[in-house]
């Protein structure tokens, strides 16, 4: 079965407060998406990579692809206004319904080979997988007045990361259903699987260093993690 990795890179990165989307900011001299691509392109189990991005930044991406010798990037697709529309654009571009597909945030450059292998392995037995780590903080649920509604037992809580992985036919079905669902607010692909009852979602152990670069402070942290990874 063919194994894909779709990199979601169509976000505007408003929380970063820089005009350039965060996937094109530099970390240790290279853009964040290049670090992510190095890892995914170099993974022996990945057959093909699609990149989903904002069409206004296509020329940035073309330059990146020209100055690197990635061998697995076969499609650069236009994303949508929401993460859900971007992942729909990626999954509908996968032709084989029995393919195993990982969707990964381009702004998580420290994805490990182990996580990718574990996700593909889990997809041999489960139709959907997520990657998560234990919650270190207490998670509180609040109401509209910002008062605590409940404090769920922390031992059962996890923080979701990416990749999320699916058999292509299952995720295509979820996105078809979402397009006809006026009430859908879910932006997360595993959330769609749960909403439409399309089976269990198996959880693969993530890693603390698989951070999502979201806020300016994350760039400092990312720089330190990069140094750790290279020693
Ligand atoms: O906004 P957030 O940090 O949750 O974005 C996670 C990932 O999803 C990023 O890699 C971002 O580029 C991508 N995304 C996307 N299309 C959108 C919004 C986010 O591909 N419309």
Tab-separated table of N, CA and C in Angstrom, residues 68-220:
chain	number	residue	atom	x	y	z
A	68	UNK	N	16.695	22.677	-2.874
A	68	UNK	CA	16.874	21.403	-2.171
A	68	UNK	C	16.697	20.277	-3.185
A	69	UNK	N	17.176	19.095	-2.817
A	69	UNK	CA	16.982	18.011	-3.791
A	69	UNK	C	16.045	16.955	-3.218
A	70	UNK	N	14.845	17.419	-2.824
A	70	UNK	CA	13.859	16.466	-2.328
A	70	UNK	C	13.417	15.572	-3.484
A	71	UNK	N	13.182	14.314	-3.192
A	71	UNK	CA	12.838	13.392	-4.283
A	71	UNK	C	11.373	12.941	-4.231
A	72	UNK	N	10.676	13.277	-3.133
A	72	UNK	CA	9.333	12.692	-2.954
A	72	UNK	C	8.181	13.682	-3.087
A	73	UNK	N	8.495	14.969	-3.241
A	73	UNK	CA	7.405	15.961	-3.334
A	73	UNK	C	6.802	15.874	-4.728
A	74	UNK	N	5.548	15.417	-4.819
A	74	UNK	CA	4.943	15.223	-6.135
A	74	UNK	C	3.831	16.232	-6.436
A	75	UNK	N	3.267	16.848	-5.388
A	75	UNK	CA	2.200	17.832	-5.647
A	75	UNK	C	2.306	18.997	-4.667
A	76	UNK	N	2.094	20.205	-5.197
A	76	UNK	CA	1.941	21.388	-4.336
A	76	UNK	C	0.520	21.878	-4.601
A	77	UNK	N	-0.325	21.817	-3.571
A	77	UNK	CA	-1.757	22.071	-3.734
A	77	UNK	C	-2.154	23.372	-3.038
A	78	UNK	N	-3.244	23.978	-3.501
A	78	UNK	CA	-3.741	25.176	-2.823
A	78	UNK	C	-4.557	24.791	-1.599
A	79	UNK	N	-4.325	25.517	-0.507
A	79	UNK	CA	-5.067	25.258	0.725
A	79	UNK	C	-6.353	26.054	0.764
A	80	UNK	N	-7.026	26.026	1.913
A	80	UNK	CA	-8.284	26.745	2.056
A	80	UNK	C	-8.220	27.702	3.225
A	81	UNK	N	-9.374	28.321	3.511
A	81	UNK	CA	-9.426	29.323	4.580
A	81	UNK	C	-9.277	28.680	5.956
A	82	UNK	N	-9.695	27.433	6.100
A	82	UNK	CA	-9.560	26.753	7.389
A	82	UNK	C	-8.645	25.545	7.227
A	83	UNK	N	-8.150	25.065	8.359
A	83	UNK	CA	-7.288	23.892	8.316
A	83	UNK	C	-8.049	22.716	7.707
A	84	UNK	N	-9.343	22.637	8.019
A	84	UNK	CA	-10.146	21.531	7.480
A	84	UNK	C	-10.185	21.569	5.947
A	85	UNK	N	-10.370	22.766	5.395
A	85	UNK	CA	-10.387	22.866	3.925
A	85	UNK	C	-9.023	22.512	3.346
A	86	UNK	N	-7.970	22.865	4.073
A	86	UNK	CA	-6.622	22.525	3.582
A	86	UNK	C	-6.412	21.015	3.606
A	87	UNK	N	-6.856	20.356	4.674
A	87	UNK	CA	-6.636	18.904	4.679
A	87	UNK	C	-7.532	18.228	3.651
A	88	UNK	N	-8.730	18.776	3.389
A	88	UNK	CA	-9.587	18.204	2.334
A	88	UNK	C	-8.873	18.303	0.989
A	89	UNK	N	-8.248	19.438	0.735
A	89	UNK	CA	-7.528	19.606	-0.526
A	89	UNK	C	-6.437	18.540	-0.657
A	90	UNK	N	-5.762	18.231	0.450
A	90	UNK	CA	-4.718	17.204	0.432
A	90	UNK	C	-5.273	15.809	0.240
A	91	UNK	N	-6.286	15.440	0.990
A	91	UNK	CA	-6.761	14.039	0.946
A	91	UNK	C	-7.448	13.735	-0.388
A	92	UNK	N	-8.157	14.721	-0.941
A	92	UNK	CA	-8.825	14.443	-2.217
A	92	UNK	C	-7.842	14.337	-3.386
A	93	UNK	N	-6.611	14.746	-3.155
A	93	UNK	CA	-5.595	14.600	-4.209
A	93	UNK	C	-4.921	13.226	-4.177
A	94	UNK	N	-5.243	12.424	-3.161
A	94	UNK	CA	-4.686	11.060	-3.084
A	94	UNK	C	-5.582	10.145	-3.917
A	95	UNK	N	-4.995	9.478	-4.914
A	95	UNK	CA	-5.833	8.683	-5.817
A	95	UNK	C	-6.227	7.327	-5.247
A	96	UNK	N	-5.288	6.643	-4.599
A	96	UNK	CA	-5.562	5.271	-4.143
A	96	UNK	C	-6.363	5.295	-2.841
A	97	UNK	N	-7.537	4.666	-2.823
A	97	UNK	CA	-8.377	4.668	-1.622
A	97	UNK	C	-7.802	3.830	-0.491
A	98	UNK	N	-6.906	2.897	-0.816
A	98	UNK	CA	-6.347	2.070	0.262
A	98	UNK	C	-4.989	2.611	0.748
A	99	UNK	N	-4.620	3.810	0.279
A	99	UNK	CA	-3.325	4.384	0.699
A	99	UNK	C	-3.345	4.714	2.186
A	100	UNK	N	-2.158	4.720	2.795
A	100	UNK	CA	-2.017	5.151	4.184
A	100	UNK	C	-1.501	6.587	4.145
A	101	UNK	N	-2.237	7.486	4.789
A	101	UNK	CA	-1.942	8.918	4.639
A	101	UNK	C	-1.714	9.580	5.987
A	102	UNK	N	-0.577	10.223	6.130
A	102	UNK	CA	-0.338	11.024	7.337
A	102	UNK	C	-0.511	12.492	6.966
A	103	UNK	N	-1.178	13.244	7.847
A	103	UNK	CA	-1.268	14.701	7.661
A	103	UNK	C	-0.488	15.334	8.798
A	104	UNK	N	0.462	16.194	8.426
A	104	UNK	CA	1.352	16.750	9.447
A	104	UNK	C	1.428	18.263	9.308
A	105	UNK	N	1.445	18.954	10.459
A	105	UNK	CA	1.620	20.413	10.448
A	105	UNK	C	3.036	20.733	9.975
A	106	UNK	N	3.139	21.549	8.953
A	106	UNK	CA	4.471	21.926	8.453
A	106	UNK	C	5.287	22.638	9.529
A	107	UNK	N	4.595	23.200	10.513
A	107	UNK	CA	5.282	23.968	11.560
A	107	UNK	C	5.662	23.101	12.766
A	108	UNK	N	5.726	21.795	12.564
A	108	UNK	CA	6.279	20.885	13.593
A	108	UNK	C	7.518	20.224	12.976
A	109	UNK	N	8.650	20.942	13.009
A	109	UNK	CA	9.826	20.438	12.295
A	109	UNK	C	10.574	19.321	13.009
A	110	UNK	N	10.223	19.050	14.274
A	110	UNK	CA	11.005	18.053	15.021
A	110	UNK	C	10.325	16.691	15.098
A	111	UNK	N	9.498	16.421	14.123
A	111	UNK	CA	8.873	15.107	14.022
A	111	UNK	C	9.971	14.045	13.915
A	112	UNK	N	9.821	12.951	14.651
A	112	UNK	CA	10.874	11.932	14.605
A	112	UNK	C	10.514	10.799	13.642
A	113	UNK	N	11.553	10.089	13.188
A	113	UNK	CA	11.335	8.914	12.339
A	113	UNK	C	10.495	7.884	13.073
A	114	UNK	N	10.731	7.773	14.375
A	114	UNK	CA	10.000	6.776	15.170
A	114	UNK	C	8.487	7.039	15.138
A	115	UNK	N	8.081	8.307	15.293
A	115	UNK	CA	6.639	8.605	15.292
A	115	UNK	C	6.029	8.239	13.935
A	116	UNK	N	6.706	8.619	12.856
A	116	UNK	CA	6.174	8.317	11.506
A	116	UNK	C	6.030	6.804	11.329
A	117	UNK	N	7.063	6.052	11.710
A	117	UNK	CA	6.999	4.589	11.556
A	117	UNK	C	5.879	4.005	12.409
A	118	UNK	N	5.747	4.502	13.638
A	118	UNK	CA	4.684	3.980	14.518
A	118	UNK	C	3.292	4.271	13.950
A	119	UNK	N	3.139	5.432	13.331
A	119	UNK	CA	1.825	5.770	12.755
A	119	UNK	C	1.491	4.824	11.601
A	120	UNK	N	2.435	4.626	10.680
A	120	UNK	CA	2.157	3.716	9.553
A	120	UNK	C	1.891	2.303	10.073
A	121	UNK	N	2.655	1.896	11.084
A	121	UNK	CA	2.467	0.550	11.617
A	121	UNK	C	1.059	0.414	12.230
A	122	UNK	N	0.644	1.427	12.993
A	122	UNK	CA	-0.685	1.381	13.617
A	122	UNK	C	-1.781	1.369	12.556
A	123	UNK	N	-1.525	2.017	11.404
A	123	UNK	CA	-2.536	2.061	10.341
A	123	UNK	C	-2.727	0.711	9.655
A	124	UNK	N	-1.821	-0.237	9.898
A	124	UNK	CA	-2.047	-1.589	9.369
A	124	UNK	C	-3.232	-2.228	10.101
A	125	UNK	N	-3.465	-1.799	11.341
A	125	UNK	CA	-4.536	-2.402	12.151
A	125	UNK	C	-5.722	-1.489	12.418
A	126	UNK	N	-5.485	-0.177	12.380
A	126	UNK	CA	-6.548	0.783	12.706
A	126	UNK	C	-6.752	1.709	11.504
A	127	UNK	N	-8.018	2.147	11.313
A	127	UNK	CA	-8.279	3.016	10.156
A	127	UNK	C	-7.804	4.448	10.401
A	128	UNK	N	-7.677	4.844	11.688
A	128	UNK	CA	-7.258	6.220	12.003
A	128	UNK	C	-6.311	6.219	13.196
A	129	UNK	N	-5.335	7.110	13.152
A	129	UNK	CA	-4.433	7.254	14.309
A	129	UNK	C	-4.166	8.734	14.584
A	130	UNK	N	-3.927	9.000	15.867
A	130	UNK	CA	-3.548	10.350	16.285
A	130	UNK	C	-2.248	10.219	17.061
A	131	UNK	N	-1.555	11.325	17.257
A	131	UNK	CA	-0.322	11.326	18.046
A	131	UNK	C	-0.554	12.276	19.212
A	132	UNK	N	-0.244	11.824	20.428
A	132	UNK	CA	-0.524	12.687	21.587
A	132	UNK	C	0.462	12.402	22.704
A	133	UNK	N	0.573	13.381	23.602
A	133	UNK	CA	1.437	13.231	24.787
A	133	UNK	C	0.627	13.559	26.040
A	134	UNK	N	1.082	13.090	27.203
A	134	UNK	CA	0.332	13.369	28.426
A	134	UNK	C	0.219	14.879	28.680
A	135	UNK	N	-0.858	15.265	29.337
A	135	UNK	CA	-1.045	16.672	29.691
A	135	UNK	C	-0.258	16.957	30.965
A	136	UNK	N	0.682	17.887	30.916
A	136	UNK	CA	1.447	18.205	32.128
A	136	UNK	C	0.707	19.224	32.993
A	137	UNK	N	-0.010	20.120	32.359
A	137	UNK	CA	-0.816	21.078	33.120
A	137	UNK	C	-2.167	20.463	33.425
A	138	UNK	N	-2.801	20.988	34.465
A	138	UNK	CA	-4.195	20.617	34.697
A	138	UNK	C	-5.034	21.304	33.628
A	139	UNK	N	-5.921	20.572	33.003
A	139	UNK	CA	-6.776	21.166	31.962
A	139	UNK	C	-8.135	21.480	32.592
A	140	UNK	N	-8.566	22.724	32.444
A	140	UNK	CA	-9.862	23.098	33.025
A	140	UNK	C	-10.843	23.450	31.915
A	141	UNK	N	-12.088	23.072	32.135
A	141	UNK	CA	-13.124	23.404	31.157
A	141	UNK	C	-13.884	24.610	31.690
A	142	UNK	N	-14.012	25.648	30.874
A	142	UNK	CA	-14.674	26.871	31.356
A	142	UNK	C	-15.989	27.116	30.632
A	143	UNK	N	-16.867	27.927	31.247
A	143	UNK	CA	-18.116	28.289	30.575
A	143	UNK	C	-17.940	29.654	29.899
A	144	UNK	N	-19.043	30.201	29.367
A	144	UNK	CA	-18.932	31.459	28.630
A	144	UNK	C	-18.547	32.636	29.514
A	145	UNK	N	-18.767	32.518	30.834
A	145	UNK	CA	-18.375	33.603	31.760
A	145	UNK	C	-16.962	33.399	32.295
A	146	UNK	N	-16.226	32.476	31.721
A	146	UNK	CA	-14.868	32.172	32.186
A	146	UNK	C	-14.839	31.619	33.599
A	147	UNK	N	-15.876	30.912	33.998
A	147	UNK	CA	-15.855	30.204	35.276
A	147	UNK	C	-15.638	28.717	34.990
A	148	UNK	N	-14.977	28.065	35.944
A	148	UNK	CA	-14.696	26.646	35.736
A	148	UNK	C	-15.982	25.837	35.731
A	149	UNK	N	-16.112	25.021	34.694
A	149	UNK	CA	-17.269	24.127	34.601
A	149	UNK	C	-16.892	22.774	35.179
A	150	UNK	N	-15.699	22.306	34.817
A	150	UNK	CA	-15.241	21.021	35.350
A	150	UNK	C	-13.733	20.918	35.192
A	151	UNK	N	-13.160	20.018	36.006
A	151	UNK	CA	-11.719	19.740	35.891
A	151	UNK	C	-11.588	18.248	35.617
A	152	UNK	N	-11.448	17.874	34.336
A	152	UNK	CA	-11.385	16.442	34.010
A	152	UNK	C	-10.141	15.786	34.615
A	153	UNK	N	-10.274	14.515	34.921
A	153	UNK	CA	-9.160	13.742	35.486
A	153	UNK	C	-7.980	13.763	34.506
A	154	UNK	N	-6.856	14.292	34.985
A	154	UNK	CA	-5.708	14.507	34.104
A	154	UNK	C	-5.136	13.202	33.539
A	155	UNK	N	-5.305	12.120	34.299
A	155	UNK	CA	-4.671	10.880	33.840
A	155	UNK	C	-5.269	10.393	32.512
A	156	UNK	N	-6.484	10.857	32.203
A	156	UNK	CA	-7.104	10.415	30.943
A	156	UNK	C	-6.954	11.465	29.840
A	157	UNK	N	-6.234	12.540	30.124
A	157	UNK	CA	-6.119	13.603	29.113
A	157	UNK	C	-4.779	13.550	28.395
A	158	UNK	N	-4.803	13.891	27.127
A	158	UNK	CA	-3.577	13.950	26.326
A	158	UNK	C	-3.611	15.243	25.525
A	159	UNK	N	-2.427	15.691	25.105
A	159	UNK	CA	-2.356	16.845	24.202
A	159	UNK	C	-2.080	16.334	22.799
A	160	UNK	N	-2.958	16.698	21.886
A	160	UNK	CA	-2.816	16.193	20.521
A	160	UNK	C	-1.699	16.909	19.774
A	161	UNK	N	-0.923	16.134	19.026
A	161	UNK	CA	0.092	16.710	18.138
A	161	UNK	C	-0.290	16.316	16.712
A	162	UNK	N	0.648	16.339	15.803
A	162	UNK	CA	0.467	15.681	14.503
A	162	UNK	C	1.742	14.879	14.266
A	163	UNK	N	1.780	13.917	13.352
A	163	UNK	CA	0.760	13.649	12.339
A	163	UNK	C	-0.506	12.997	12.900
A	164	UNK	N	-1.541	13.076	12.052
A	164	UNK	CA	-2.713	12.235	12.231
A	164	UNK	C	-2.727	11.358	10.982
A	165	UNK	N	-3.095	10.108	11.154
A	165	UNK	CA	-2.988	9.196	10.018
A	165	UNK	C	-4.303	8.477	9.742
A	166	UNK	N	-4.520	8.161	8.457
A	166	UNK	CA	-5.799	7.565	8.052
A	166	UNK	C	-5.619	6.656	6.857
A	167	UNK	N	-6.532	5.693	6.740
A	167	UNK	CA	-6.683	5.037	5.450
A	167	UNK	C	-7.421	6.048	4.585
A	168	UNK	N	-6.952	6.262	3.375
A	168	UNK	CA	-7.450	7.370	2.557
A	168	UNK	C	-8.971	7.362	2.406
A	169	UNK	N	-9.570	6.176	2.203
A	169	UNK	CA	-11.025	6.136	1.980
A	169	UNK	C	-11.800	6.649	3.191
A	170	UNK	N	-11.285	6.376	4.384
A	170	UNK	CA	-11.985	6.779	5.612
A	170	UNK	C	-11.965	8.310	5.757
A	171	UNK	N	-10.807	8.901	5.521
A	171	UNK	CA	-10.749	10.367	5.673
A	171	UNK	C	-11.508	11.083	4.549
A	172	UNK	N	-11.506	10.501	3.356
A	172	UNK	CA	-12.288	11.116	2.270
A	172	UNK	C	-13.771	11.125	2.648
A	173	UNK	N	-14.210	10.011	3.220
A	173	UNK	CA	-15.628	9.924	3.629
A	173	UNK	C	-15.940	10.986	4.676
A	174	UNK	N	-15.045	11.149	5.653
A	174	UNK	CA	-15.265	12.148	6.706
A	174	UNK	C	-15.381	13.550	6.101
A	175	UNK	N	-14.528	13.853	5.127
A	175	UNK	CA	-14.578	15.196	4.534
A	175	UNK	C	-15.809	15.383	3.649
A	176	UNK	N	-16.247	14.317	2.981
A	176	UNK	CA	-17.497	14.427	2.213
A	176	UNK	C	-18.653	14.747	3.157
A	177	UNK	N	-18.695	14.047	4.297
A	177	UNK	CA	-19.779	14.280	5.255
A	177	UNK	C	-19.706	15.701	5.823
A	178	UNK	N	-18.478	16.176	6.094
A	178	UNK	CA	-18.310	17.523	6.657
A	178	UNK	C	-18.798	18.606	5.697
A	179	UNK	N	-18.624	18.355	4.397
A	179	UNK	CA	-19.044	19.355	3.412
A	179	UNK	C	-20.559	19.520	3.370
A	180	UNK	N	-21.272	18.460	3.795
A	180	UNK	CA	-22.740	18.536	3.786
A	180	UNK	C	-23.286	18.827	5.173
A	181	UNK	N	-22.421	19.175	6.104
A	181	UNK	CA	-22.815	19.316	7.511
A	181	UNK	C	-22.726	20.793	7.912
A	182	UNK	N	-23.880	21.495	7.958
A	182	UNK	CA	-23.830	22.930	8.247
A	182	UNK	C	-23.349	23.247	9.668
A	183	UNK	N	-23.424	22.257	10.558
A	183	UNK	CA	-23.079	22.507	11.964
A	183	UNK	C	-21.615	22.238	12.281
A	184	UNK	N	-20.858	21.746	11.316
A	184	UNK	CA	-19.498	21.299	11.645
A	184	UNK	C	-18.596	22.476	12.027
A	185	UNK	N	-17.974	22.327	13.220
A	185	UNK	CA	-17.019	23.360	13.635
A	185	UNK	C	-15.636	22.739	13.763
A	186	UNK	N	-15.603	21.414	13.677
A	186	UNK	CA	-14.364	20.683	13.895
A	186	UNK	C	-13.342	21.016	12.798
A	187	UNK	N	-12.121	21.332	13.200
A	187	UNK	CA	-11.098	21.590	12.182
A	187	UNK	C	-10.081	20.452	12.138
A	188	UNK	N	-10.158	19.593	13.132
A	188	UNK	CA	-9.176	18.533	13.289
A	188	UNK	C	-9.689	17.253	12.599
A	189	UNK	N	-8.833	16.595	11.831
A	189	UNK	CA	-9.296	15.432	11.066
A	189	UNK	C	-9.777	14.291	11.959
A	190	UNK	N	-9.067	14.035	13.059
A	190	UNK	CA	-9.534	12.968	13.963
A	190	UNK	C	-10.886	13.352	14.564
A	191	UNK	N	-11.092	14.648	14.786
A	191	UNK	CA	-12.377	15.125	15.306
A	191	UNK	C	-13.508	14.788	14.345
A	192	UNK	N	-13.231	14.831	13.044
A	192	UNK	CA	-14.261	14.488	12.050
A	192	UNK	C	-14.597	13.001	12.134
A	193	UNK	N	-13.577	12.171	12.318
A	193	UNK	CA	-13.804	10.719	12.408
A	193	UNK	C	-14.740	10.431	13.591
A	194	UNK	N	-14.494	11.116	14.711
A	194	UNK	CA	-15.336	10.907	15.897
A	194	UNK	C	-16.747	11.432	15.650
A	195	UNK	N	-16.828	12.623	15.063
A	195	UNK	CA	-18.151	13.241	14.853
A	195	UNK	C	-19.062	12.348	14.005
A	196	UNK	N	-18.487	11.710	12.986
A	196	UNK	CA	-19.327	10.901	12.096
A	196	UNK	C	-19.284	9.417	12.415
A	197	UNK	N	-18.706	9.065	13.558
A	197	UNK	CA	-18.703	7.669	13.991
A	197	UNK	C	-18.015	6.738	13.003
A	198	UNK	N	-16.870	7.155	12.480
A	198	UNK	CA	-16.198	6.340	11.463
A	198	UNK	C	-15.136	5.425	12.071
A	199	UNK	N	-15.325	5.053	13.320
A	199	UNK	CA	-14.433	4.059	13.930
A	199	UNK	C	-13.544	4.655	15.007
A	200	UNK	N	-12.769	3.772	15.648
A	200	UNK	CA	-11.862	4.185	16.719
A	200	UNK	C	-10.678	4.931	16.145
A	201	UNK	N	-10.109	5.780	16.967
A	201	UNK	CA	-8.870	6.460	16.579
A	201	UNK	C	-7.795	6.013	17.573
A	202	UNK	N	-6.820	5.281	17.059
A	202	UNK	CA	-5.769	4.760	17.930
A	202	UNK	C	-4.751	5.873	18.222
A	203	UNK	N	-4.252	5.915	19.469
A	203	UNK	CA	-3.300	6.977	19.821
A	203	UNK	C	-1.873	6.435	19.890
A	204	UNK	N	-0.999	7.075	19.133
A	204	UNK	CA	0.437	6.764	19.120
A	204	UNK	C	1.123	7.776	20.043
A	205	UNK	N	2.110	7.296	20.785
A	205	UNK	CA	2.834	8.165	21.713
A	205	UNK	C	3.627	9.249	20.961
A	206	UNK	N	3.371	10.509	21.304
A	206	UNK	CA	4.118	11.602	20.684
A	206	UNK	C	5.397	11.900	21.446
A	207	UNK	N	5.954	13.078	21.226
A	207	UNK	CA	7.187	13.484	21.927
A	207	UNK	C	7.101	14.951	22.299
A	208	UNK	N	7.650	15.312	23.455
A	208	UNK	CA	7.664	16.714	23.891
A	208	UNK	C	8.313	17.606	22.840
A	209	UNK	N	9.349	17.093	22.185
A	209	UNK	CA	10.054	17.983	21.260
A	209	UNK	C	9.322	18.191	19.929
A	210	UNK	N	8.252	17.472	19.718
A	210	UNK	CA	7.458	17.631	18.484
A	210	UNK	C	6.548	18.851	18.602
A	211	UNK	N	7.138	19.998	18.914
A	211	UNK	CA	6.334	21.201	19.191
A	211	UNK	C	5.770	21.811	17.913
A	212	UNK	N	4.670	22.547	18.094
A	212	UNK	CA	4.119	23.325	16.982
A	212	UNK	C	4.588	24.760	17.157
A	213	UNK	N	5.304	25.266	16.204
A	213	UNK	CA	5.792	26.644	16.319
A	213	UNK	C	4.619	27.575	16.040
A	214	UNK	N	4.163	28.246	17.088
A	214	UNK	CA	2.944	29.050	17.017
A	214	UNK	C	3.208	30.501	17.416
A	215	UNK	N	3.869	30.691	18.559
A	215	UNK	CA	4.110	32.034	19.096
A	215	UNK	C	5.589	32.397	18.915
A	216	UNK	N	5.901	33.708	18.939
A	216	UNK	CA	7.310	34.107	18.769
A	216	UNK	C	8.256	33.372	19.720
A	217	UNK	N	7.837	33.139	20.964
A	217	UNK	CA	8.695	32.448	21.943
A	217	UNK	C	9.072	31.047	21.460
A	218	UNK	N	8.193	30.446	20.676
A	218	UNK	CA	8.457	29.074	20.217
A	218	UNK	C	9.698	29.007	19.331
A	219	UNK	N	10.025	30.141	18.667
A	219	UNK	CA	11.221	30.137	17.816
A	219	UNK	C	12.491	29.972	18.647
A	220	UNK	N	12.494	30.559	19.852
A	220	UNK	CA	13.654	30.394	20.748
A	220	UNK	C	13.764	28.943	21.190
